[in-house]
PDB file of C-alpha atoms in Angstrom:
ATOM      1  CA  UNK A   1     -19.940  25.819 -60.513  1.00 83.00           C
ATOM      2  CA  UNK A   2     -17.747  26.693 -63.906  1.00 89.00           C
ATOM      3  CA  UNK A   3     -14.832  24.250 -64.020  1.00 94.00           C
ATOM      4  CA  UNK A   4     -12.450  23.997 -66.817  1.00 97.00           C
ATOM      5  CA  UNK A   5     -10.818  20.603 -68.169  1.00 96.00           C
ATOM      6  CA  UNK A   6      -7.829  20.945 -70.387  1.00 96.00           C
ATOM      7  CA  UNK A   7      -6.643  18.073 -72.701  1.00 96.00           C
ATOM      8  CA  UNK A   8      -4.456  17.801 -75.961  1.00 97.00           C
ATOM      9  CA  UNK A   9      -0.831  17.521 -73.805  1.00 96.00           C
ATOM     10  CA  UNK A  10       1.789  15.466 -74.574  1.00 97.00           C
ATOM     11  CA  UNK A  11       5.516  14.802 -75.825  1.00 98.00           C
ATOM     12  CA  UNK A  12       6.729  15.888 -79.160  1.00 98.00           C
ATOM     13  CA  UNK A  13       9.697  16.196 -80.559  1.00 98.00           C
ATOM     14  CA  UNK A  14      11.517  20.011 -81.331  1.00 98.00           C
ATOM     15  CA  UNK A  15       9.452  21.327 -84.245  1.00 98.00           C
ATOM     16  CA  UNK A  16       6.183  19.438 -83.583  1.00 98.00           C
ATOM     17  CA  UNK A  17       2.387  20.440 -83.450  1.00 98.00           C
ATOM     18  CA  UNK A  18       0.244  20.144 -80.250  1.00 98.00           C
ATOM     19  CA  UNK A  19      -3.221  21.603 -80.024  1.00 98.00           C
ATOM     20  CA  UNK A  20      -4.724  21.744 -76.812  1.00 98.00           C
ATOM     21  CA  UNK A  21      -8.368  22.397 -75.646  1.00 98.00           C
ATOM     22  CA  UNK A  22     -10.161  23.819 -72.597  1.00 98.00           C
ATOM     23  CA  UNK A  23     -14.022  22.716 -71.744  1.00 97.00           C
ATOM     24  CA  UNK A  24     -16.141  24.531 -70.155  1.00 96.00           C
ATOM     25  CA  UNK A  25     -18.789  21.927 -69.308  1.00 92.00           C
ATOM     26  CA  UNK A  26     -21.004  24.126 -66.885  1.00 89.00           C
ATOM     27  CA  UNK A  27     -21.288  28.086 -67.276  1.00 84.00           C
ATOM     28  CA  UNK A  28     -22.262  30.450 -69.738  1.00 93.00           C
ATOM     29  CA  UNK A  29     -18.795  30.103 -71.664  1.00 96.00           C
ATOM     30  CA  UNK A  30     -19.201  33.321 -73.901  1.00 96.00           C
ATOM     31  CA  UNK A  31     -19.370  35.565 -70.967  1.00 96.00           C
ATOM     32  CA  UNK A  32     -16.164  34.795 -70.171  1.00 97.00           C
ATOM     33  CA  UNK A  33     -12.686  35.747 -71.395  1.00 98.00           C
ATOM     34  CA  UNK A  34     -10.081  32.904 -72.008  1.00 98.00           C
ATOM     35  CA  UNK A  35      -6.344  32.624 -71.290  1.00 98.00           C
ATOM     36  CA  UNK A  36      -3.541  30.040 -71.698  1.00 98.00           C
ATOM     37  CA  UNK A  37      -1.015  30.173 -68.940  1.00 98.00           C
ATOM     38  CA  UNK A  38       2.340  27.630 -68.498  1.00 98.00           C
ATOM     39  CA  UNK A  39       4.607  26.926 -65.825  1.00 97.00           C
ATOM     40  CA  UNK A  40       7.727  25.122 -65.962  1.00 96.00           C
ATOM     41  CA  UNK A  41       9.266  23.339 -62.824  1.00 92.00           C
ATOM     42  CA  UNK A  42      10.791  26.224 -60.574  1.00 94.00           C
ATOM     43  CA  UNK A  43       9.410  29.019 -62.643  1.00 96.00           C
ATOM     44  CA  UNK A  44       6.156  31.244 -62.471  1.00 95.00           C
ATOM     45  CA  UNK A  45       2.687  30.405 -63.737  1.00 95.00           C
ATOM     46  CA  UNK A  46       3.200  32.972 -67.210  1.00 96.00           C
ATOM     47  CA  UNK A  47       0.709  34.064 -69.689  1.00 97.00           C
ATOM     48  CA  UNK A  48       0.778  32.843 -73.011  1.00 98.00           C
ATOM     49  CA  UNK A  49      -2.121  34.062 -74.804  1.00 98.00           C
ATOM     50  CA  UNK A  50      -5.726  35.292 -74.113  1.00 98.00           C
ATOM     51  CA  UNK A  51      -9.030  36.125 -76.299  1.00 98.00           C
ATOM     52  CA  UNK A  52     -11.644  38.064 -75.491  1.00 97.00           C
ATOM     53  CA  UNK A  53     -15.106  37.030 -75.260  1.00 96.00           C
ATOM     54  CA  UNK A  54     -16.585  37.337 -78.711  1.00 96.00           C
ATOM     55  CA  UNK A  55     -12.799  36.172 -80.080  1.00 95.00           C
ATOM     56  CA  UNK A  56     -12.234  39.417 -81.928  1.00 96.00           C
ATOM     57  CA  UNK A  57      -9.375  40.230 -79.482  1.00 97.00           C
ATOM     58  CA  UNK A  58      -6.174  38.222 -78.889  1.00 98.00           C
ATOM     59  CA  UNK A  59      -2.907  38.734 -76.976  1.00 98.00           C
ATOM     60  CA  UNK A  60       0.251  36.480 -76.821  1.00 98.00           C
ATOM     61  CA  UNK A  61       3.598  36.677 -75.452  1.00 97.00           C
ATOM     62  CA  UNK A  62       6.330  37.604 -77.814  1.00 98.00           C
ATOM     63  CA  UNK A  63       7.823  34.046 -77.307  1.00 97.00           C
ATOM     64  CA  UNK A  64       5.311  32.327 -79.076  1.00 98.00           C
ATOM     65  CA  UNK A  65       4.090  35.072 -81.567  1.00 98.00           C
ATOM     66  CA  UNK A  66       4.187  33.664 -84.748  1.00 98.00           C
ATOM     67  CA  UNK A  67       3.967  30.074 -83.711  1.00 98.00           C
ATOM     68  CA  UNK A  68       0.865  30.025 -81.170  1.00 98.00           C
ATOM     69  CA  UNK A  69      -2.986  30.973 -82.369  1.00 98.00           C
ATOM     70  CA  UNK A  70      -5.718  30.757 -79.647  1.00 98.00           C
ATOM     71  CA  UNK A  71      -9.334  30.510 -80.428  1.00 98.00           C
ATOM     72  CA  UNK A  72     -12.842  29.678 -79.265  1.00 98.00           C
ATOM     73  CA  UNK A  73     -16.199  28.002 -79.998  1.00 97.00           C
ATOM     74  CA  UNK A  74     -18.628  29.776 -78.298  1.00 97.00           C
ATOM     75  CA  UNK A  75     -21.051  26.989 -79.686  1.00 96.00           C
ATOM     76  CA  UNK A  76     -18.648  24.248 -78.414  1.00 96.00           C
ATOM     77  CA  UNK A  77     -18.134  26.313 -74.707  1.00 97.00           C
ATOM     78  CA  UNK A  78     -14.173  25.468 -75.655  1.00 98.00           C
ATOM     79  CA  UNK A  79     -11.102  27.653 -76.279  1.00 98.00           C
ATOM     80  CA  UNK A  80      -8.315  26.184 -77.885  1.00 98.00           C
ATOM     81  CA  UNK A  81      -4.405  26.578 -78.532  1.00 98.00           C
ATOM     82  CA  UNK A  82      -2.811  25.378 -81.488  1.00 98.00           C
ATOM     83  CA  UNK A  83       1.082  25.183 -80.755  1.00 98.00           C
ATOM     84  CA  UNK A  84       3.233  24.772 -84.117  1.00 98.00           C
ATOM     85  CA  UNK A  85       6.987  24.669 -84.512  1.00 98.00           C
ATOM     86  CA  UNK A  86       7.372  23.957 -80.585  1.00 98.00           C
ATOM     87  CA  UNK A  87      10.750  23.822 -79.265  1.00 98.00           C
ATOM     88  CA  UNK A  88      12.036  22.945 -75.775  1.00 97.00           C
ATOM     89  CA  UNK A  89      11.582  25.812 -73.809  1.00 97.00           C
ATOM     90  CA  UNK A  90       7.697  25.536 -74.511  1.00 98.00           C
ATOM     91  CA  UNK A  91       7.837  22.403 -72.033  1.00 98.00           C
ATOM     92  CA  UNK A  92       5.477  23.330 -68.768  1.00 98.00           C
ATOM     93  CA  UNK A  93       1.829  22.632 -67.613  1.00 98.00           C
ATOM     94  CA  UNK A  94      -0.280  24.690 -69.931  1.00 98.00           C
ATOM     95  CA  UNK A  95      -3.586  25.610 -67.933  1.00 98.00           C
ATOM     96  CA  UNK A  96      -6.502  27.537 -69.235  1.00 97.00           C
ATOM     97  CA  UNK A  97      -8.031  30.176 -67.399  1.00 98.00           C
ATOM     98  CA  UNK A  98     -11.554  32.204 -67.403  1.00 97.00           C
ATOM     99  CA  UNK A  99     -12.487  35.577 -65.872  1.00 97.00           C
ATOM    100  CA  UNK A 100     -15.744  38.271 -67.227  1.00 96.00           C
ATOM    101  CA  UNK A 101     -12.573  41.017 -67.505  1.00 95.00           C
ATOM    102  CA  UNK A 102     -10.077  40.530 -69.984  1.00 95.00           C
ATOM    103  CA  UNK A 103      -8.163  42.925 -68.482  1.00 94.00           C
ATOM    104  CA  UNK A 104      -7.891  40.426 -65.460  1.00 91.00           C
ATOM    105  CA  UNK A 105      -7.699  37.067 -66.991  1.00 92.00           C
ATOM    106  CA  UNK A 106      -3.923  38.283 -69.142  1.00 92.00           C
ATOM    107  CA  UNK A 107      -2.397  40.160 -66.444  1.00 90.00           C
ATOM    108  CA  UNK A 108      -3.952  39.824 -63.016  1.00 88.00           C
ATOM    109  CA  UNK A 109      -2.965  36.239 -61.853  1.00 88.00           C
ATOM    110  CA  UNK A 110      -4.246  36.474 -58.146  1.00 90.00           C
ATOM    111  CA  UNK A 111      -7.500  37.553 -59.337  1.00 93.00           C
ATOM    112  CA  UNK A 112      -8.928  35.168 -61.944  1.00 95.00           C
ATOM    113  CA  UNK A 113     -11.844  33.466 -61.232  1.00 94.00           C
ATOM    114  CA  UNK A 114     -11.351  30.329 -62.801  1.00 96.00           C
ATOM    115  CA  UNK A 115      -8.279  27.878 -63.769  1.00 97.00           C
ATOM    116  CA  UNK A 116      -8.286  23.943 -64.769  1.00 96.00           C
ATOM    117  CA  UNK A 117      -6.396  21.495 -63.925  1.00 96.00           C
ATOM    118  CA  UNK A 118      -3.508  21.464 -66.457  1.00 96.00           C
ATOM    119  CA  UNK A 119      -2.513  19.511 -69.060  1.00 97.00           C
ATOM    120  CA  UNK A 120       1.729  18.729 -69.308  1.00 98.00           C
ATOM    121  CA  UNK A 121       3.517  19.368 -72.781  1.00 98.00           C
ATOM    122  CA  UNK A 122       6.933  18.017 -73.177  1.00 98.00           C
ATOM    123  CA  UNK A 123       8.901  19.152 -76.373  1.00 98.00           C
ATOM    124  CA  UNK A 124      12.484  17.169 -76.914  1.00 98.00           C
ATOM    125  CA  UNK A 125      15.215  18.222 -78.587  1.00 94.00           C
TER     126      UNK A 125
END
């Protein structure tokens, strides 16, 4: 059973750094493809970035282009999201997702096969 535990959340203040991480504990971890999704109260789960299996690919909204990088360890079985110059619209549950298809994991929400739990970030002004 792959499962996926995010941590790294937390408050910062306009301007700050978060990076978060995403485990995969159990599962071959470089088969998949990795995203970053958020969702603010009363909003929809959105993507934020993604990487393809091997890392050579990456995708990212053009909200956080510029300010977001996503990467993996394939060694570690963790992807990562280092968040720089954050501002308050960034504040939502960031959860990481898995699916084999990159395709899927950045634009097919209904269909990935794997999410975690979520981890909150809160960015004040």
């Amino acid at each position: 059973q792959v499962q996926l535990v995010e941590s790294g959340g937390g408050l910062v203040q306009a301007g700050g750094s978060l990076r978060l991480s995403c485990a995969m504990p159990r599962g071959t971890f470089s088969s998949y493809a990795m995203a970053w999704f958020r969702q603010a109260p009363g909003k929809e789960r959105e993507f934020v970035a993604g990487i393809d299996w091997s890392g050579g690919s990456t995708d990212y909204i053009d909200s956080v282009k510029g300010r977001f990088a996503i990467s993996r360890d394939n060694a570690k079985n963790a992807v990562y999201l280092q968040m720089n110059s954050l501002k308050p619209e960034d504040t939502a549950v960031y959860h990481c997702a898995a699916d084999p298809n990159y395709r899927i994991v950045r634009t097919v929400v209904g269909q990935i096969a794997y999410w975690g739990q979520g981890t909150q970030v809160t960015v004040s002004s």
